[in-house]
Coordinates of N, CA and C in Angstrom, one line a residue:
X300 N -8.1 58.2 143.5 CA -7.9 59.1 143.9 C -8.0 60.5 143.2
X301 N -8.6 60.5 142.7 CA -9.2 61.8 141.4 C -9.9 62.7 142.7
X302 N -10.9 61.4 143.4 CA -12.1 62.2 144.0 C -10.9 62.5 145.7
X303 N -9.7 62.0 145.7 CA -9.3 62.7 147.0 C -9.0 64.2 146.4
X304 N -8.4 64.1 145.1 CA -7.9 66.0 144.6 C -9.0 66.6 144.8
X305 N -10.2 65.9 144.5 CA -11.3 67.3 144.6 C -11.7 67.5 145.6
X306 N -11.5 66.2 146.6 CA -12.0 66.7 148.5 C -11.0 67.6 148.6
X307 N -9.8 67.2 149.0 CA -8.7 68.2 149.5 C -8.8 69.6 148.8
X308 N -8.4 69.4 147.5 CA -8.5 70.9 147.2 C -9.7 71.6 147.0
X309 N -10.5 70.8 146.5 CA -11.9 72.2 146.5 C -12.4 72.5 147.5
X310 N -12.3 71.8 148.5 CA -12.9 72.3 149.9 C -11.8 73.7 150.3
X311 N -10.7 74.4 149.5 CA -10.1 74.9 150.0 C -9.9 76.0 148.9
X312 N -11.3 75.6 147.7 CA -11.4 76.5 146.9 C -11.6 78.0 146.8
X313 N -12.2 78.6 147.7 CA -12.7 79.9 148.3 C -11.3 80.5 148.9
X314 N -10.4 79.5 149.3 CA -9.1 80.6 150.0 C -8.5 80.6 148.9
X315 N -8.1 79.3 147.8 CA -7.5 80.0 146.4 C -7.2 80.8 145.9
X316 N -8.7 81.2 145.7 CA -8.7 82.4 145.2 C -8.4 83.8 145.1
X317 N -7.9 83.7 147.2 CA -7.5 84.9 147.3 C -5.9 84.7 147.5
X318 N -5.1 83.7 146.8 CA -4.2 84.0 146.6 C -3.5 83.9 145.2
X319 N -2.3 84.3 145.1 CA -1.6 84.5 143.6 C -0.9 83.4 142.9
X320 N -0.3 82.5 144.0 CA 0.8 81.2 143.3 C 0.7 80.2 144.6
X321 N -0.5 79.9 145.0 CA -0.3 78.2 145.5 C 0.5 77.0 145.1
X322 N 0.8 76.6 146.2 CA 1.8 75.3 146.1 C 1.1 74.3 146.9
X323 N 1.4 72.8 146.3 CA 0.9 71.7 146.9 C 1.8 70.8 147.4
X324 N 1.9 69.6 147.9 CA 3.1 69.0 148.4 C 3.5 67.9 147.6
X325 N 4.3 67.4 147.9 CA 5.3 66.2 147.2 C 4.0 64.6 147.2
X326 N 4.3 64.0 146.0 CA 3.2 62.9 146.2 C 2.1 63.1 146.9
X327 N 1.4 64.2 146.5 CA -0.1 64.5 146.9 C -1.1 63.0 146.4
X328 N -0.9 62.5 145.7 CA -1.8 61.9 145.2 C -1.9 60.4 145.9
X329 N -0.5 60.0 146.4 CA -0.1 58.8 146.9 C 0.3 58.8 148.0
X330 N 0.8 57.3 148.8 CA 1.4 57.0 149.8 C 2.9 57.6 149.1
X331 N 3.7 57.6 150.2 CA 4.9 58.1 149.6 C 6.0 56.8 149.9
X332 N 5.9 56.0 149.0 CA 6.9 54.9 149.5 C 7.4 54.2 147.8
X333 N 8.0 54.2 147.7 CA 8.3 53.2 146.5 C 7.8 51.8 145.8
X334 N 7.1 51.4 146.7 CA 6.1 50.3 146.6 C 4.9 50.5 146.2
X335 N 4.3 52.0 146.6 CA 3.4 52.7 145.8 C 3.2 53.7 144.4
X336 N 4.8 54.0 144.0 CA 4.8 54.7 143.0 C 4.2 54.5 141.8
X337 N 4.6 52.8 141.7 CA 4.1 52.1 140.2 C 2.7 52.1 140.5
X338 N 2.2 52.3 141.2 CA 0.6 51.7 141.1 C -0.1 52.8 140.9
X339 N 0.4 54.4 141.7 CA -0.2 55.4 141.0 C 0.0 56.3 140.7
X340 N 0.9 55.8 140.1 CA 1.6 56.5 138.6 C 0.6 56.6 137.9
X341 N 0.7 58.0 136.9 CA -0.2 58.2 135.6 C 0.7 58.8 134.5
X342 N -0.2 59.1 133.0 CA 0.4 59.9 132.4 C 0.9 61.3 132.6
X343 N 1.3 62.3 132.1 CA 0.9 63.7 131.7 C 1.2 64.3 130.3
X344 N -0.2 64.5 130.3 CA -1.3 65.3 130.8 C -2.3 63.5 131.1
X345 N -3.1 63.6 132.7 CA -3.3 62.9 132.6 C -4.6 63.2 133.5
X346 N -5.0 62.5 134.6 CA -6.4 62.5 135.6 C -6.3 63.8 136.4
X347 N -5.0 63.8 137.1 CA -4.6 64.3 138.1 C -4.4 65.8 137.5
X348 N -3.1 66.0 136.8 CA -2.8 67.3 136.1 C -4.1 67.9 135.6
X349 N -5.0 67.2 134.5 CA -6.3 67.9 134.2 C -7.3 68.4 135.8
X350 N -7.0 67.5 136.5 CA -7.9 68.4 138.2 C -7.3 69.7 138.2
X351 N -5.8 69.9 138.2 CA -5.1 71.1 138.6 C -5.5 72.0 137.7
X352 N -5.4 71.7 136.4 CA -5.8 72.8 135.6 C -7.0 73.0 135.4
X353 N -7.9 72.4 136.1 CA -9.4 72.7 135.8 C -8.9 73.9 137.4
X354 N -8.2 73.4 138.3 CA -8.7 74.2 139.8 C -7.9 75.4 139.0
X355 N -6.8 75.3 138.5 CA -6.2 77.0 138.5 C -7.0 77.7 137.7
X356 N -7.6 77.4 136.7 CA -8.7 77.9 135.9 C -9.9 78.4 136.6
X357 N -10.5 78.0 137.4 CA -11.3 78.4 138.3 C -11.5 79.2 139.1
X358 N -9.5 79.2 140.1 CA -9.5 80.3 140.8 C -8.8 81.5 140.4
X359 N -8.8 81.0 139.1 CA -7.4 82.5 138.2 C -6.5 82.7 138.6
X360 N -5.5 81.4 139.1 CA -4.1 81.4 140.1 C -3.2 80.5 139.1
X361 N -2.2 80.8 139.8 CA -0.6 79.8 139.5 C -0.5 79.4 140.3
X362 N -1.0 78.0 139.9 CA -1.1 76.7 140.8 C 0.6 75.8 140.4
X363 N 1.3 75.3 141.2 CA 2.2 74.6 141.5 C 1.7 73.3 141.6
X364 N 2.0 72.7 141.3 CA 0.8 71.0 141.5 C 1.6 70.1 142.6
X365 N 2.3 70.3 143.3 CA 3.6 69.6 144.1 C 3.9 68.7 143.1
X366 N 4.0 67.1 143.7 CA 4.6 66.3 142.6 C 3.3 65.2 142.1
X367 N 3.5 64.2 141.8 CA 2.9 62.9 141.7 C 4.0 62.1 140.6
X368 N 3.8 60.5 140.7 CA 4.1 59.5 140.4 C 4.2 59.8 138.4
X369 N 4.9 60.2 137.9 CA 4.5 60.0 136.3 C 5.0 59.1 135.5
X370 N 4.3 58.0 134.9 CA 4.7 57.4 133.9 C 4.7 57.4 132.7
X371 N 6.0 57.4 132.2 CA 6.8 57.7 130.9 C 6.9 56.6 130.0
X372 N 6.6 56.0 129.3 CA 7.3 55.0 128.1 C 7.8 53.7 129.5
X373 N 7.3 53.5 130.1 CA 7.7 52.5 131.0 C 8.4 52.9 132.2
X374 N 8.8 54.2 132.1 CA 9.8 54.5 133.5 C 8.8 55.8 134.4
X375 N 9.6 55.6 135.4 CA 8.8 56.3 136.3 C 9.1 57.6 137.3
X376 N 8.7 58.4 137.0 CA 9.6 60.1 137.2 C 8.2 60.5 138.6
X377 N 9.0 61.2 139.8 CA 8.8 62.3 140.5 C 8.8 63.4 140.1
X378 N 7.1 64.0 139.4 CA 7.1 65.1 138.3 C 6.2 66.2 139.1
X379 N 6.5 67.4 138.9 CA 5.8 68.4 139.6 C 5.5 69.1 138.2
X380 N 4.1 69.7 137.8 CA 3.7 70.5 137.0 C 2.9 72.2 137.1
X381 N 3.1 72.9 136.7 CA 2.3 74.2 136.8 C 2.0 74.5 136.1
X382 N 0.6 75.6 136.7 CA -0.3 75.8 135.9 C -0.7 77.5 135.9
X383 N -1.3 77.6 134.4 CA -1.6 79.4 134.7 C -3.1 79.5 134.8
X384 N -3.5 80.9 134.9 CA -5.2 80.9 135.6 C -5.4 81.0 134.0
X385 N -5.2 80.5 133.1 CA -6.3 79.9 131.7 C -6.3 78.4 131.9
X386 N -5.6 77.9 132.5 CA -5.4 76.1 132.8 C -4.4 75.5 132.4
X387 N -4.0 76.3 131.5 CA -2.3 75.9 130.6 C -1.2 75.6 131.0
X388 N -0.8 74.6 130.9 CA 0.5 73.9 131.8 C 1.7 74.7 131.6
X389 N 2.3 75.1 132.1 CA 3.4 76.7 132.4 C 4.2 75.7 132.2
X390 N 5.1 74.4 133.3 CA 6.4 73.8 133.4 C 5.9 72.1 133.7
X391 N 6.7 71.7 133.6 CA 7.0 70.1 134.3 C 8.3 69.9 134.5
X392 N 8.6 69.6 135.6 CA 9.9 69.2 136.3 C 9.9 68.1 136.8
X393 N 10.8 67.2 136.3 CA 11.1 66.0 136.9 C 12.2 65.6 137.7
X394 N 12.2 65.4 139.1 CA 12.8 65.6 140.1 C 14.8 65.2 139.8
X395 N 15.8 65.9 139.7 CA 16.5 65.3 139.1 C 17.5 64.5 139.4
X396 N 17.4 64.9 141.6 CA 18.1 64.4 142.3 C 17.8 63.4 143.2
X397 N 17.3 62.2 143.1 CA 16.6 60.9 143.6 C 16.9 60.9 145.3
X398 N 15.5 60.7 146.0 CA 16.1 60.2 147.5 C 16.5 59.1 147.7
X399 N 17.8 58.9 148.0 CA 18.6 57.7 148.2 C 19.3 57.6 149.4
X400 N 19.2 57.5 150.4 CA 19.8 58.0 151.6 C 19.5 56.4 152.6
X401 N 20.7 56.5 153.5 CA 20.5 55.3 154.8 C 21.4 55.7 155.9
X402 N 20.5 56.5 156.8 CA 21.2 56.3 158.3 C 20.8 55.8 159.2
X403 N 22.0 55.2 159.5 CA 21.3 53.5 159.8 C 21.2 54.0 161.9
X404 N 19.6 52.7 161.9 CA 18.9 53.2 162.5 C 17.9 53.6 163.0
X405 N 17.7 55.1 161.6 CA 17.0 55.8 162.1 C 16.0 55.5 160.2
X406 N 16.5 55.8 159.1 CA 16.2 55.3 157.7 C 16.8 55.2 156.7
X407 N 16.2 54.2 155.7 CA 16.5 54.1 154.7 C 15.3 53.9 153.7
X408 N 16.1 54.6 152.6 CA 15.0 55.0 151.2 C 15.5 55.2 150.2
X409 N 15.3 54.6 149.1 CA 15.9 54.5 147.9 C 15.0 54.5 146.9
X410 N 14.8 56.0 146.5 CA 13.7 56.6 145.4 C 14.3 55.9 143.7
X411 N 15.2 55.4 143.5 CA 16.3 55.1 142.8 C 15.7 53.5 142.7
X412 N 14.8 52.7 143.4 CA 14.4 51.3 143.4 C 13.3 51.5 142.1
X413 N 12.6 52.8 142.1 CA 11.7 52.4 141.3 C 11.8 53.8 140.2
X414 N 12.1 55.0 140.5 CA 12.2 56.1 139.8 C 13.3 56.4 139.5
X415 N 13.4 57.0 138.1 CA 14.3 57.6 137.6 C 14.5 59.3 137.5
X416 N 15.6 59.7 137.5 CA 15.8 60.9 137.5 C 15.3 61.8 136.5
X417 N 15.0 62.9 136.7 CA 14.9 64.1 135.4 C 16.3 64.2 135.0
X418 N 16.5 64.8 134.2 CA 17.3 65.6 133.3 C 17.0 67.1 132.9
X419 N 16.2 67.8 133.5 CA 15.8 68.8 132.7 C 15.8 70.1 133.9
X420 N 15.9 71.4 134.0 CA 15.5 72.2 134.7 C 13.8 72.6 134.4
X421 N 13.2 73.6 135.2 CA 12.3 73.8 134.7 C 11.7 75.7 135.6
X422 N 11.5 76.6 134.4 CA 11.4 78.1 134.8 C 10.5 78.3 134.3
X423 N 9.5 79.0 135.0 CA 8.0 79.5 134.4 C 7.9 81.4 134.2
X424 N 7.3 82.0 133.9 CA 7.4 83.3 134.0 C 5.7 83.5 134.4
X425 N 6.0 84.4 135.3 CA 4.2 85.0 135.6 C 4.7 86.2 135.6
X426 N 3.6 87.3 135.5 CA 3.6 88.6 135.7 C 4.3 89.0 137.1
X427 N 4.6 88.5 138.0 CA 5.3 88.9 139.1 C 6.7 88.9 139.3
X428 N 7.3 87.5 138.7 CA 8.7 87.0 138.7 C 8.7 85.6 137.9
X429 N 10.2 85.3 137.3 CA 10.4 83.9 136.9 C 10.3 82.9 138.3
X430 N 9.7 82.0 138.2 CA 10.1 80.6 139.5 C 10.1 79.4 139.0
X431 N 11.7 78.9 139.9 CA 12.3 77.7 139.3 C 11.4 76.4 140.6
X432 N 11.7 75.5 140.0 CA 10.7 74.3 140.8 C 12.0 73.1 141.1
X433 N 12.0 72.9 142.2 CA 12.6 71.7 142.6 C 12.2 70.6 143.3
X434 N 12.2 69.7 143.6 CA 11.5 69.2 145.0 C 12.2 67.9 145.7
X435 N 11.8 68.5 146.7 CA 12.6 67.5 148.1 C 14.2 67.7 148.5
X436 N 14.3 66.5 148.0 CA 15.8 66.2 147.6 C 16.4 67.4 147.3
X437 N 16.0 67.7 146.1 CA 16.6 69.2 145.5 C 17.4 69.7 146.0
X438 N 16.6 70.3 147.0 CA 17.1 71.3 147.6 C 18.3 71.2 148.4
X439 N 18.8 70.0 148.9 CA 20.4 69.8 149.4 C 21.2 70.2 148.3
X440 N 21.1 70.5 146.9 CA 21.8 71.1 145.7 C 22.2 72.2 145.7
X441 N 22.7 72.7 146.4 CA 22.8 74.2 145.9 C 23.1 74.9 144.7
X442 N 23.7 73.9 144.2 CA 24.0 74.7 142.4 C 22.4 74.7 141.1
X443 N 21.2 73.7 141.7 CA 20.3 73.5 140.9 C 19.7 75.2 141.3
X444 N 19.5 75.6 142.9 CA 19.0 76.8 143.0 C 19.7 78.3 142.2
X445 N 21.3 77.9 142.0 CA 21.9 79.3 141.7 C 22.2 79.2 140.0
X446 N 21.8 77.8 139.9 CA 21.1 78.0 137.9 C 19.8 78.2 137.3
X447 N 18.5 78.8 138.6 CA 17.7 79.4 138.9 C 17.8 80.8 138.9
X448 N 18.4 81.3 139.8 CA 18.5 82.5 140.0 C 19.5 83.1 139.2
X449 N 20.2 82.5 138.0 CA 20.9 82.8 137.2 C 20.3 83.2 136.2
X450 N 19.2 81.9 135.8 CA 18.0 82.0 134.8 C 17.1 83.1 135.3
X451 N 17.3 84.0 136.0 CA 16.0 85.1 136.5 C 15.2 85.1 137.7
X452 N 14.9 83.5 137.9 CA 14.0 83.4 139.2 C 13.8 84.1 140.5
X453 N 13.4 85.0 141.0 CA 13.0 85.3 142.3 C 12.9 85.1 143.2
X454 N 11.9 83.8 142.9 CA 11.0 82.6 143.7 C 11.0 81.1 143.4
X455 N 11.8 80.2 144.3 CA 12.2 79.1 144.3 C 11.3 78.1 145.3
X456 N 10.6 76.9 144.7 CA 9.6 76.2 145.1 C 9.8 75.1 145.3
X457 N 10.2 74.0 146.2 CA 10.3 72.9 146.5 C 9.3 72.2 147.4
X458 N 7.8 71.3 146.6 CA 7.1 70.7 146.9 C 8.3 69.4 147.6
X459 N 8.0 69.5 149.3 CA 8.7 68.4 149.8 C 8.1 67.3 150.7
X460 N 8.7 66.3 151.2 CA 8.3 65.5 152.1 C 9.2 64.9 153.5
X461 N 10.0 66.0 154.2 CA 11.2 65.0 154.7 C 10.4 64.6 155.9
X462 N 11.1 63.5 156.2 CA 11.2 62.8 157.1 C 11.2 63.0 158.9
X463 N 11.5 62.3 159.8 CA 11.4 63.0 161.1 C 12.7 62.4 161.9
X464 N 13.6 62.1 161.0 CA 15.5 62.0 161.0 C 15.6 63.4 160.7
X465 N 15.5 63.7 158.9 CA 16.4 64.9 158.5 C 15.4 65.9 158.6
X466 N 13.9 66.1 159.0 CA 13.2 67.0 158.8 C 13.9 68.3 159.6
X467 N 13.5 67.8 161.5 CA 14.2 68.8 162.5 C 15.4 69.0 162.3
X468 N 16.6 68.3 161.9 CA 17.9 68.8 161.1 C 18.1 70.0 160.0
X469 N 17.4 69.3 158.8 CA 17.9 70.3 157.7 C 16.9 71.2 157.1
X470 N 15.8 70.7 157.4 CA 14.4 71.1 156.9 C 14.3 72.7 156.5
X471 N 14.3 73.5 157.5 CA 14.3 74.8 157.7 C 15.8 74.9 157.5
X472 N 17.0 74.7 157.7 CA 18.3 75.4 157.9 C 18.6 75.1 155.8
X473 N 18.0 74.6 155.3 CA 18.4 74.1 154.0 C 17.4 75.3 153.0
X474 N 16.4 75.4 153.7 CA 15.6 76.5 153.1 C 16.0 77.8 152.9
X475 N 16.4 78.2 154.4 CA 17.3 79.4 154.6 C 18.8 79.7 153.8
X476 N 19.1 78.3 154.0 CA 20.4 78.6 153.3 C 20.2 78.8 151.4
X477 N 19.4 78.3 151.0 CA 19.3 78.5 149.2 C 18.6 79.7 149.7
X478 N 17.9 80.5 150.8 CA 17.5 82.2 150.4 C 18.9 82.6 150.2
X479 N 19.3 82.8 151.5 CA 20.3 83.6 151.6 C 21.1 83.9 150.4
X480 N 21.9 82.4 150.0 CA 22.7 82.1 149.2 C 22.3 82.9 147.6
X481 N 21.0 82.9 147.7 CA 20.9 83.4 146.2 C 19.7 84.7 146.1
X482 N 19.6 85.1 147.5 CA 19.1 86.7 147.7 C 17.9 86.3 147.0
X483 N 17.0 85.4 147.0 CA 15.4 85.1 146.6 C 14.8 84.1 147.3
X484 N 13.1 84.5 147.5 CA 12.3 83.6 148.0 C 12.2 82.5 147.8
X485 N 12.0 81.5 149.0 CA 11.9 79.9 148.7 C 10.6 79.1 149.4
X486 N 9.8 78.5 149.0 CA 8.8 78.2 149.3 C 8.8 76.4 149.6
X487 N 9.1 75.8 150.3 CA 8.1 74.2 150.5 C 7.0 74.5 150.8
X488 N 6.2 73.2 150.2 CA 4.9 72.4 150.7 C 5.1 70.9 151.1
X489 N 4.7 70.9 152.3 CA 5.1 69.1 152.7 C 3.3 68.9 153.1
X490 N 3.4 67.6 153.2 CA 2.3 66.5 153.8 C 2.2 66.8 155.0
X491 N 0.8 67.0 156.0 CA 0.5 67.0 156.7 C 1.2 65.5 157.3
X492 N 1.6 65.7 159.2 CA 2.1 64.6 159.4 C 0.9 63.3 160.1
X493 N 1.2 62.6 159.1 CA 0.6 61.1 159.7 C 1.3 60.0 160.3
X494 N 1.3 60.1 161.8 CA 2.0 59.0 162.4 C 1.8 57.6 162.2
X495 N 0.6 57.4 161.4 CA 0.2 55.9 160.9 C 0.4 55.5 159.4
X496 N 1.4 56.5 159.0 CA 1.7 56.1 157.7 C 3.2 55.0 157.7
X497 N 3.2 55.0 156.3 CA 4.7 53.9 156.4 C 5.9 54.9 156.2
X498 N 5.2 56.2 155.5 CA 6.2 56.9 155.6 C 5.7 58.4 156.4
X499 N 6.6 58.7 157.6 CA 6.2 60.0 158.7 C 6.7 60.8 157.8
X500 N 5.8 62.1 157.2 CA 6.7 63.2 157.0 C 6.6 64.5 158.2
X501 N 8.0 65.4 158.2 CA 8.2 66.2 159.1 C 7.1 67.3 159.3
X502 N 6.3 67.6 158.0 CA 5.8 68.6 158.0 C 6.1 70.0 157.5
X503 N 5.8 70.9 158.5 CA 6.3 72.5 158.7 C 6.4 73.1 157.3
X504 N 5.1 73.3 156.3 CA 5.6 74.2 155.3 C 6.0 75.1 155.5
X505 N 6.4 75.9 154.9 CA 7.6 77.2 155.0 C 7.6 78.2 153.9
X506 N 7.6 79.7 154.1 CA 8.2 80.5 153.3 C 9.8 81.3 154.0
X507 N 10.0 81.5 153.2 CA 11.3 81.7 153.7 C 11.8 83.3 152.9
X508 N 12.1 84.1 153.3 CA 12.5 85.7 152.0 C 13.9 85.7 152.4
X509 N 14.4 86.7 151.1 CA 16.2 86.3 151.0 C 17.1 87.0 152.0
X510 N 16.4 87.5 153.1 CA 17.4 88.0 154.3 C 17.4 86.9 155.2
X511 N 16.8 85.5 154.7 CA 17.2 83.7 155.5 C 15.6 84.2 156.5
X512 N 14.8 85.1 156.6 CA 14.0 84.9 157.5 C 12.6 84.1 157.3
X513 N 12.6 82.9 158.3 CA 11.2 83.1 157.9 C 10.2 83.6 158.2
X514 N 8.8 83.8 157.1 CA 7.7 84.7 156.8 C 6.5 84.0 157.5
X515 N 6.6 82.9 157.1 CA 5.3 81.6 157.4 C 6.1 80.3 157.6
X516 N 5.2 79.7 158.8 CA 5.4 78.3 158.8 C 4.3 77.7 159.3
X517 N 3.9 76.5 158.8 CA 3.0 75.8 159.6 C 3.1 74.4 160.2
X518 N 2.3 73.9 161.4 CA 3.0 73.1 162.1 C 3.1 71.4 161.5
X519 N 2.2 70.5 162.4 CA 2.6 69.3 161.9 C 0.9 68.8 160.8
X520 N 0.1 69.9 161.3 CA -1.3 69.7 160.9 C -1.5 70.0 159.4
X521 N -2.6 69.5 158.8 CA -2.6 70.2 158.1 C -3.7 71.7 157.8
X522 N -2.8 72.0 156.8 CA -3.3 73.6 156.6 C -3.2 74.2 155.6
X523 N -3.4 75.4 155.7 CA -2.3 76.7 154.7 C -1.9 77.6 155.2
X524 N -0.6 77.6 154.6 CA 0.1 78.9 154.9 C 0.6 80.2 154.1
X525 N 0.0 81.2 154.2 CA -0.1 82.4 153.7 C 1.7 83.2 153.6
X526 N 1.6 83.7 152.7 CA 2.8 84.9 152.8 C 3.0 86.1 151.6
X527 N 3.6 87.0 152.4 CA 3.3 87.9 151.0 C 4.8 88.0 150.5
X528 N 4.8 88.0 149.3 CA 6.1 87.6 148.1 C 6.4 89.4 148.2
X529 N 7.2 90.0 148.6 CA 7.6 91.5 148.2 C 9.0 91.4 147.3
X530 N 8.8 91.4 146.2 CA 9.6 91.4 145.3 C 10.9 92.9 145.9
X531 N 10.3 93.7 146.3 CA 11.1 95.3 146.5 C 12.4 94.6 147.6
X532 N 11.6 94.2 148.4 CA 12.7 93.5 149.4 C 13.9 92.9 148.7
X533 N 13.9 91.7 147.8 CA 14.8 91.1 147.3 C 15.7 92.2 146.9
X534 N 15.2 92.9 146.1 CA 15.9 94.1 145.2 C 16.6 95.0 146.5
X535 N 16.2 95.0 147.3 CA 17.1 95.9 148.4 C 18.4 95.3 149.1
X536 N 18.1 94.2 149.2 CA 19.1 93.0 149.6 C 20.1 93.2 148.6
X537 N 19.9 92.9 148.0 CA 20.7 92.3 146.3 C 21.8 93.7 146.2
X538 N 21.1 95.1 146.9 CA 21.4 96.6 146.1 C 22.7 96.2 147.8
X539 N 22.1 96.1 149.1 CA 23.0 96.4 150.0 C 23.8 95.4 150.6
X540 N 24.3 93.9 149.7 CA 25.1 92.6 149.9 C 24.8 92.7 148.7
X541 N 26.1 93.3 147.6 CA 25.7 92.8 146.2 C 26.3 91.7 145.8
X542 N 26.5 90.5 146.2 CA 27.3 89.1 146.5 C 27.2 88.9 144.7
X543 N 25.9 89.2 143.6 CA 26.4 88.6 142.1 C 27.4 89.5 141.5
X544 N 27.8 90.7 141.7 CA 28.6 91.6 141.4 C 29.9 91.1 141.7
X545 N 30.0 90.3 143.1 CA 31.3 90.2 143.8 C 31.9 88.6 143.4
X546 N 30.8 88.1 142.8 CA 31.3 86.7 142.4 C 32.9 87.0 141.3
X547 N 33.7 85.4 142.0 CA 34.9 85.7 141.2 C 34.6 84.5 140.1
X548 N 34.2 84.9 138.9 CA 34.0 84.4 138.0 C 34.9 83.6 137.1
X549 N 36.1 84.5 137.5 CA 37.6 83.9 136.9 C 38.0 83.2 137.7
X550 N 37.6 82.5 138.8 CA 38.2 81.3 139.5 C 37.0 80.2 139.7
X551 N 35.9 80.9 139.4 CA 35.2 79.6 139.5 C 33.4 79.5 138.7
X552 N 33.1 78.8 138.5 CA 31.5 79.3 137.5 C 30.8 78.3 138.1
X553 N 29.4 78.5 138.5 CA 28.1 77.2 138.1 C 27.4 77.5 137.0
X554 N 27.5 76.4 136.2 CA 26.2 76.5 135.1 C 25.9 75.6 134.4
X555 N 24.9 75.4 133.8 CA 24.1 74.6 133.3 C 24.5 74.2 132.2
X556 N 24.8 73.1 132.0 CA 25.3 71.9 130.5 C 24.0 71.8 129.8
X557 N 22.9 71.8 129.8 CA 21.7 71.8 128.9 C 21.1 73.4 129.4
X558 N 20.0 73.7 128.2 CA 19.8 75.0 128.0 C 18.7 75.0 129.1

């Protein structure tokens, strides 16, 4: 799969050089399935992350590296890494909320059959703003987005791979919800749809602004989606609808139990 990373990413290198913060999909280095995670898992740092580091350095970008199955001391995690323009690893995030669902007659998937949950948040700084990382199913949990916002993030990124059952119902809805709830930009990166795969992704990588508007969206095919992140717009919205100063912290709180 090292060749796959080179083939897929390097063919778009000239395009990556035109953006500041690209993101790639969840489990981009392997088929999405519990039986595949042990086979494709690797250490971090490792081959995949070295390739991502090389690409970030070559293109001079902040690269959010989707996710890969990570093997650490005999446990497997669904892990996203982020790299700076000098190739250094700025963040490593292990998916906190594992994708365990059972919709009768539609889909049953249990990440916990092979994966372990993470126990840390992941925020990193850029010259533009702080960025918080989640992975796919994490977007269903508003507390994570709220904690990232409390930590100063104005941009939340979720590599993900919703399916043909939850995708049409919830994919865009959840992104818009997290964006409006926290008055932040939200971006997702999904694998393109492959009808022949054992797990068929919904696709539709998306960027949503703090007003809840979809400002960029892919279809189901392989493509690159571009969006301009205007942080002034976020500030304007926060002034117009000042929800953070209106929160009733005397009645309720959402807070991280770890740093």
